[in-house]
Short mmCIF file of C-alpha atoms and ligand atoms in Angstrom, two decimals:
data_model
loop_
_atom_site.label_atom_id
_atom_site.label_comp_id
_atom_site.label_asym_id
_atom_site.label_seq_id
_atom_site.Cartn_x
_atom_site.Cartn_y
_atom_site.Cartn_z
CA MET A 159 21.58 -4.57 -66.88
CA THR A 160 19.09 -7.66 -67.84
CA ALA A 161 17.09 -9.20 -64.99
CA PRO A 162 18.99 -12.38 -63.80
CA ALA A 163 17.54 -15.49 -65.33
CA PHE A 164 14.32 -15.75 -62.54
CA ILE A 165 16.05 -19.12 -61.93
CA SER A 166 19.31 -17.69 -61.24
CA GLN A 167 17.65 -15.86 -58.42
CA PHE A 168 17.41 -16.37 -54.98
CA LEU A 169 13.82 -16.50 -52.82
CA PRO A 170 13.77 -14.35 -49.97
CA HIS A 171 15.00 -15.68 -46.23
CA ARG A 172 15.45 -13.48 -43.07
CA ARG A 173 17.94 -13.43 -39.97
CA HIS A 174 16.50 -11.98 -36.26
CA ALA A 175 19.19 -11.96 -33.67
CA HIS A 176 18.91 -13.23 -30.32
CA TRP A 177 14.99 -14.74 -32.03
CA LEU A 178 15.45 -16.79 -28.88
CA ASP A 179 16.67 -14.68 -25.60
CA ALA A 180 20.08 -16.20 -23.41
CA ALA A 181 17.54 -17.15 -20.46
CA THR A 182 15.32 -19.45 -22.88
CA THR A 183 18.78 -20.90 -24.64
CA ASN A 184 20.36 -22.31 -22.23
CA ALA A 185 17.63 -24.29 -20.74
CA LEU A 186 16.99 -26.03 -23.92
CA LEU A 187 20.47 -26.72 -24.57
CA ALA A 188 20.72 -28.58 -20.89
CA TYR A 189 17.03 -29.96 -21.66
CA ALA A 190 19.33 -31.36 -25.51
CA VAL A 191 22.33 -32.75 -23.16
CA ASP A 192 20.47 -34.25 -20.57
CA ARG A 193 17.61 -36.05 -23.08
CA GLN A 194 20.91 -36.84 -25.16
CA ALA A 195 20.18 -40.57 -24.89
CA HIS A 196 16.54 -40.36 -26.56
CA PHE A 197 18.01 -37.98 -29.61
CA LYS A 198 17.82 -41.19 -32.69
CA PRO A 199 20.27 -41.09 -36.03
CA SER A 200 17.28 -38.26 -38.27
CA LYS A 201 16.00 -40.10 -40.91
CA VAL A 202 15.18 -38.99 -44.98
CA ARG A 203 12.47 -40.08 -47.95
CA GLY A 204 14.06 -42.79 -48.67
CA GLU A 205 13.51 -43.55 -52.85
CA ASP A 206 10.20 -45.31 -51.68
CA GLY A 207 8.47 -42.77 -50.09
CA ASP A 208 9.32 -44.62 -47.15
CA ARG A 209 12.15 -42.43 -44.33
CA GLU A 210 15.38 -43.86 -43.91
CA VAL A 211 18.66 -43.49 -41.75
CA ILE A 212 20.80 -42.71 -45.33
CA SER A 213 23.96 -41.37 -43.64
CA ASP A 214 25.68 -39.92 -46.64
CA GLN A 215 22.33 -37.72 -47.30
CA ARG A 216 21.40 -36.63 -43.95
CA SER A 217 23.68 -37.61 -40.67
CA SER A 218 22.84 -35.89 -36.91
CA LEU A 219 20.75 -36.88 -34.00
CA ARG A 220 17.20 -35.54 -33.95
CA LEU A 221 14.59 -34.85 -30.66
CA THR A 222 11.16 -35.03 -31.09
CA ASP A 223 9.86 -34.56 -27.33
CA LEU A 224 11.10 -30.68 -26.52
CA GLY A 225 9.34 -31.03 -22.99
CA GLU A 226 7.28 -28.18 -22.86
CA PHE A 227 9.07 -26.71 -25.02
CA GLY A 228 7.53 -27.79 -28.15
CA PRO A 229 4.50 -25.58 -26.98
CA LEU A 230 7.34 -22.65 -27.32
CA LEU A 231 8.49 -22.48 -29.43
CA GLN A 232 5.70 -23.55 -32.08
CA GLU A 233 3.69 -20.17 -30.31
CA ARG A 234 7.14 -18.09 -31.12
CA ALA A 235 7.20 -19.65 -34.80
CA LEU A 236 3.26 -19.29 -35.28
CA ASN A 237 4.42 -15.23 -33.56
CA SER A 238 7.04 -14.00 -36.31
CA LEU A 239 5.04 -16.35 -38.98
CA ALA A 240 2.78 -12.88 -40.29
CA GLU A 241 5.75 -10.55 -39.92
CA ILE A 242 7.97 -13.25 -42.02
CA CYS A 243 5.41 -13.48 -44.96
CA ALA A 244 4.79 -9.76 -45.14
CA ALA A 245 8.58 -10.33 -46.09
CA PHE A 246 9.02 -12.88 -48.46
CA SER A 247 5.30 -11.19 -50.24
CA MET A 248 4.12 -14.79 -49.56
CA PRO A 249 0.35 -14.59 -49.13
CA PRO A 250 -0.79 -14.80 -45.28
CA PHE A 251 -2.58 -18.55 -44.91
CA VAL A 252 -4.12 -19.86 -41.72
CA PRO A 253 -1.40 -22.26 -40.12
CA LYS A 254 -2.61 -26.06 -39.34
CA GLY A 255 -0.32 -26.28 -37.42
CA VAL A 256 4.19 -26.63 -36.52
CA GLN A 257 6.06 -29.34 -36.51
CA VAL A 258 9.45 -29.73 -34.56
CA GLU A 259 12.19 -31.45 -33.57
CA LEU A 260 15.89 -30.45 -32.16
CA VAL A 261 18.81 -31.48 -34.12
CA ALA A 262 22.15 -32.20 -33.07
CA HIS A 263 25.13 -32.63 -35.55
CA GLY A 264 28.16 -34.60 -34.57
CA ASP A 265 31.73 -34.34 -35.97
CA GLY A 266 31.55 -35.02 -39.58
CA ALA A 267 27.53 -34.39 -39.75
CA HIS A 268 26.46 -33.16 -42.81
CA PHE A 269 22.81 -32.47 -44.57
CA VAL A 270 22.94 -32.75 -48.29
CA ARG A 271 20.87 -29.76 -50.39
CA HIS A 272 17.72 -30.04 -49.77
CA ARG A 273 13.37 -28.85 -49.96
CA ASP A 274 11.63 -28.96 -47.11
CA THR A 275 9.15 -29.61 -48.71
CA TYR A 276 6.11 -32.96 -47.58
CA ALA A 277 2.88 -32.61 -47.31
CA THR A 278 1.74 -34.11 -43.90
CA PRO A 279 -0.88 -37.24 -44.43
CA ASP A 280 -3.89 -34.13 -43.73
CA GLY A 281 -1.88 -32.89 -46.92
CA ALA A 282 -0.93 -29.46 -45.08
CA PRO A 283 2.91 -28.45 -46.60
CA ARG A 284 5.16 -27.47 -45.25
CA ARG A 285 5.20 -23.45 -46.32
CA VAL A 286 7.89 -22.15 -44.19
CA THR A 287 10.61 -23.33 -42.42
CA MET A 288 12.43 -21.26 -39.43
CA VAL A 289 15.05 -22.69 -37.68
CA CYS A 290 16.65 -21.82 -34.34
CA TYR A 291 20.33 -22.47 -33.71
CA LEU A 292 21.83 -22.53 -30.42
CA HIS A 293 25.39 -24.45 -29.04
CA ARG A 294 27.61 -23.45 -25.76
CA LEU A 295 29.48 -20.28 -25.75
CA PRO A 296 32.86 -20.48 -26.81
CA LYS A 297 31.16 -22.63 -29.90
CA ALA A 298 33.30 -25.48 -29.49
CA PHE A 299 32.22 -27.06 -33.92
CA SER A 300 32.93 -25.30 -36.88
CA GLY A 301 31.51 -25.92 -40.36
CA GLY A 302 27.60 -26.33 -40.50
CA VAL A 303 26.67 -23.33 -42.93
CA LEU A 304 23.50 -23.48 -43.54
CA ARG A 305 23.63 -23.02 -47.55
CA TYR A 306 21.22 -21.48 -48.70
CA TYR A 307 20.77 -21.92 -52.66
CA THR A 308 19.23 -20.58 -56.04
CA LEU A 309 16.36 -22.32 -57.47
CA ALA A 310 19.18 -23.06 -60.71
CA GLY A 311 21.43 -24.64 -57.76
CA ASP A 312 23.84 -22.91 -59.13
CA ASP A 313 24.73 -20.59 -56.51
CA PHE A 314 24.28 -20.61 -53.25
CA ILE A 315 25.65 -17.91 -50.12
CA ASP A 316 27.05 -19.02 -46.43
CA ILE A 317 24.90 -17.80 -43.23
CA GLU A 318 27.11 -18.84 -40.09
CA PRO A 319 24.02 -18.53 -37.18
CA ASP A 320 24.56 -17.13 -34.29
CA CYS A 321 24.00 -18.44 -30.65
CA GLY A 322 20.01 -17.90 -30.80
CA GLU A 323 19.34 -16.44 -34.23
CA MET A 324 16.21 -17.96 -36.30
CA VAL A 325 16.62 -18.04 -40.10
CA ALA A 326 13.50 -18.59 -41.48
CA PHE A 327 13.02 -18.98 -45.35
CA PRO A 328 10.85 -20.65 -47.71
CA SER A 329 10.43 -23.78 -47.24
CA TRP A 330 10.46 -25.36 -51.27
CA ALA A 331 13.75 -22.88 -51.08
CA TRP A 332 17.11 -25.59 -51.41
CA HIS A 333 19.92 -25.37 -49.53
CA SER A 334 21.94 -27.38 -46.78
CA VAL A 335 24.38 -27.85 -43.97
CA GLU A 336 28.13 -28.00 -44.62
CA ARG A 337 29.78 -30.71 -42.97
CA VAL A 338 30.33 -30.33 -38.69
CA SER A 339 33.60 -30.24 -37.32
CA VAL A 340 33.45 -31.16 -34.09
CA PRO A 341 36.84 -32.40 -32.33
CA GLY A 342 36.33 -34.71 -29.28
CA ASP A 343 32.69 -35.01 -30.44
CA ALA A 344 31.75 -34.54 -27.02
CA PHE A 345 27.45 -34.21 -27.39
CA ALA A 346 26.87 -30.83 -25.65
CA ASP A 347 29.68 -29.17 -27.93
CA HIS A 348 27.34 -30.10 -30.96
CA ARG A 349 25.68 -27.67 -33.55
CA PHE A 350 21.87 -27.55 -32.04
CA ALA A 351 19.17 -26.56 -33.49
CA VAL A 352 15.54 -26.65 -34.02
CA ASN A 353 13.84 -27.30 -37.07
CA MET A 354 9.82 -25.12 -36.81
CA TRP A 355 8.34 -26.19 -39.94
CA VAL A 356 5.12 -23.76 -40.23
CA ARG A 357 1.67 -26.38 -42.30
CA GLY A 358 -0.90 -25.06 -43.83
O1 LIG B 473 19.56 -27.00 -39.22
C1 LIG B 473 19.63 -25.96 -40.71
O2 LIG B 473 20.19 -25.38 -40.13
C2 LIG B 473 19.27 -26.15 -41.31
C3 LIG B 473 18.06 -27.91 -40.86
C4 LIG B 473 17.56 -29.13 -42.33
O3 LIG B 473 18.31 -28.22 -43.26
C5 LIG B 473 16.38 -29.91 -42.00
O4 LIG B 473 16.87 -30.58 -41.35
O5 LIG B 473 15.70 -29.92 -43.19
FE1 LIG B 474 15.85 -28.28 -44.76
#
């Protein structure tokens, strides 16, 4: 059998169940609900390069101040990095930082197919994306799978992460968040996820 053409292949990904322990997950969820008023509409890079709200591309709410959880998650992400780079056959690199944000997907929220690569002003691009998922139990939403595409974008797999699970992939991999449905749309019922981008 011939190997599939390069562009028909998937970049690697890793799923880490229970990456966040239940106590931290619950504390972070409580923090998110408490800070509801501070969440702002998520932005994407528009045609002129500026960040703007384009809700048919990305519709969700985002919080960048994670309080004491920020340094905690950055440290955990860095602790997971060596194993992830090895699993991805990615040459090790010196991390220049971890960007973190907490995103809430409510009823109808989604994020179209995109890549996370983005060079920050200091020139250190995002190399590894880690996303840690949180939601109340039992889960109150449906949909919202993480869709992970081949390099050509012509095929995909759907990943439905559990609460506390972390999914890692190279930041240049195509992915999307499929539309979420939250009956009643209570904020505490949203699909929460922490994006962690390791730059280097
Ligand atoms: O929430 C997810 O599953 C992924 C989010 C994402 O791709 C992003 O915010 O760049
Ligand atoms: Fe993304």
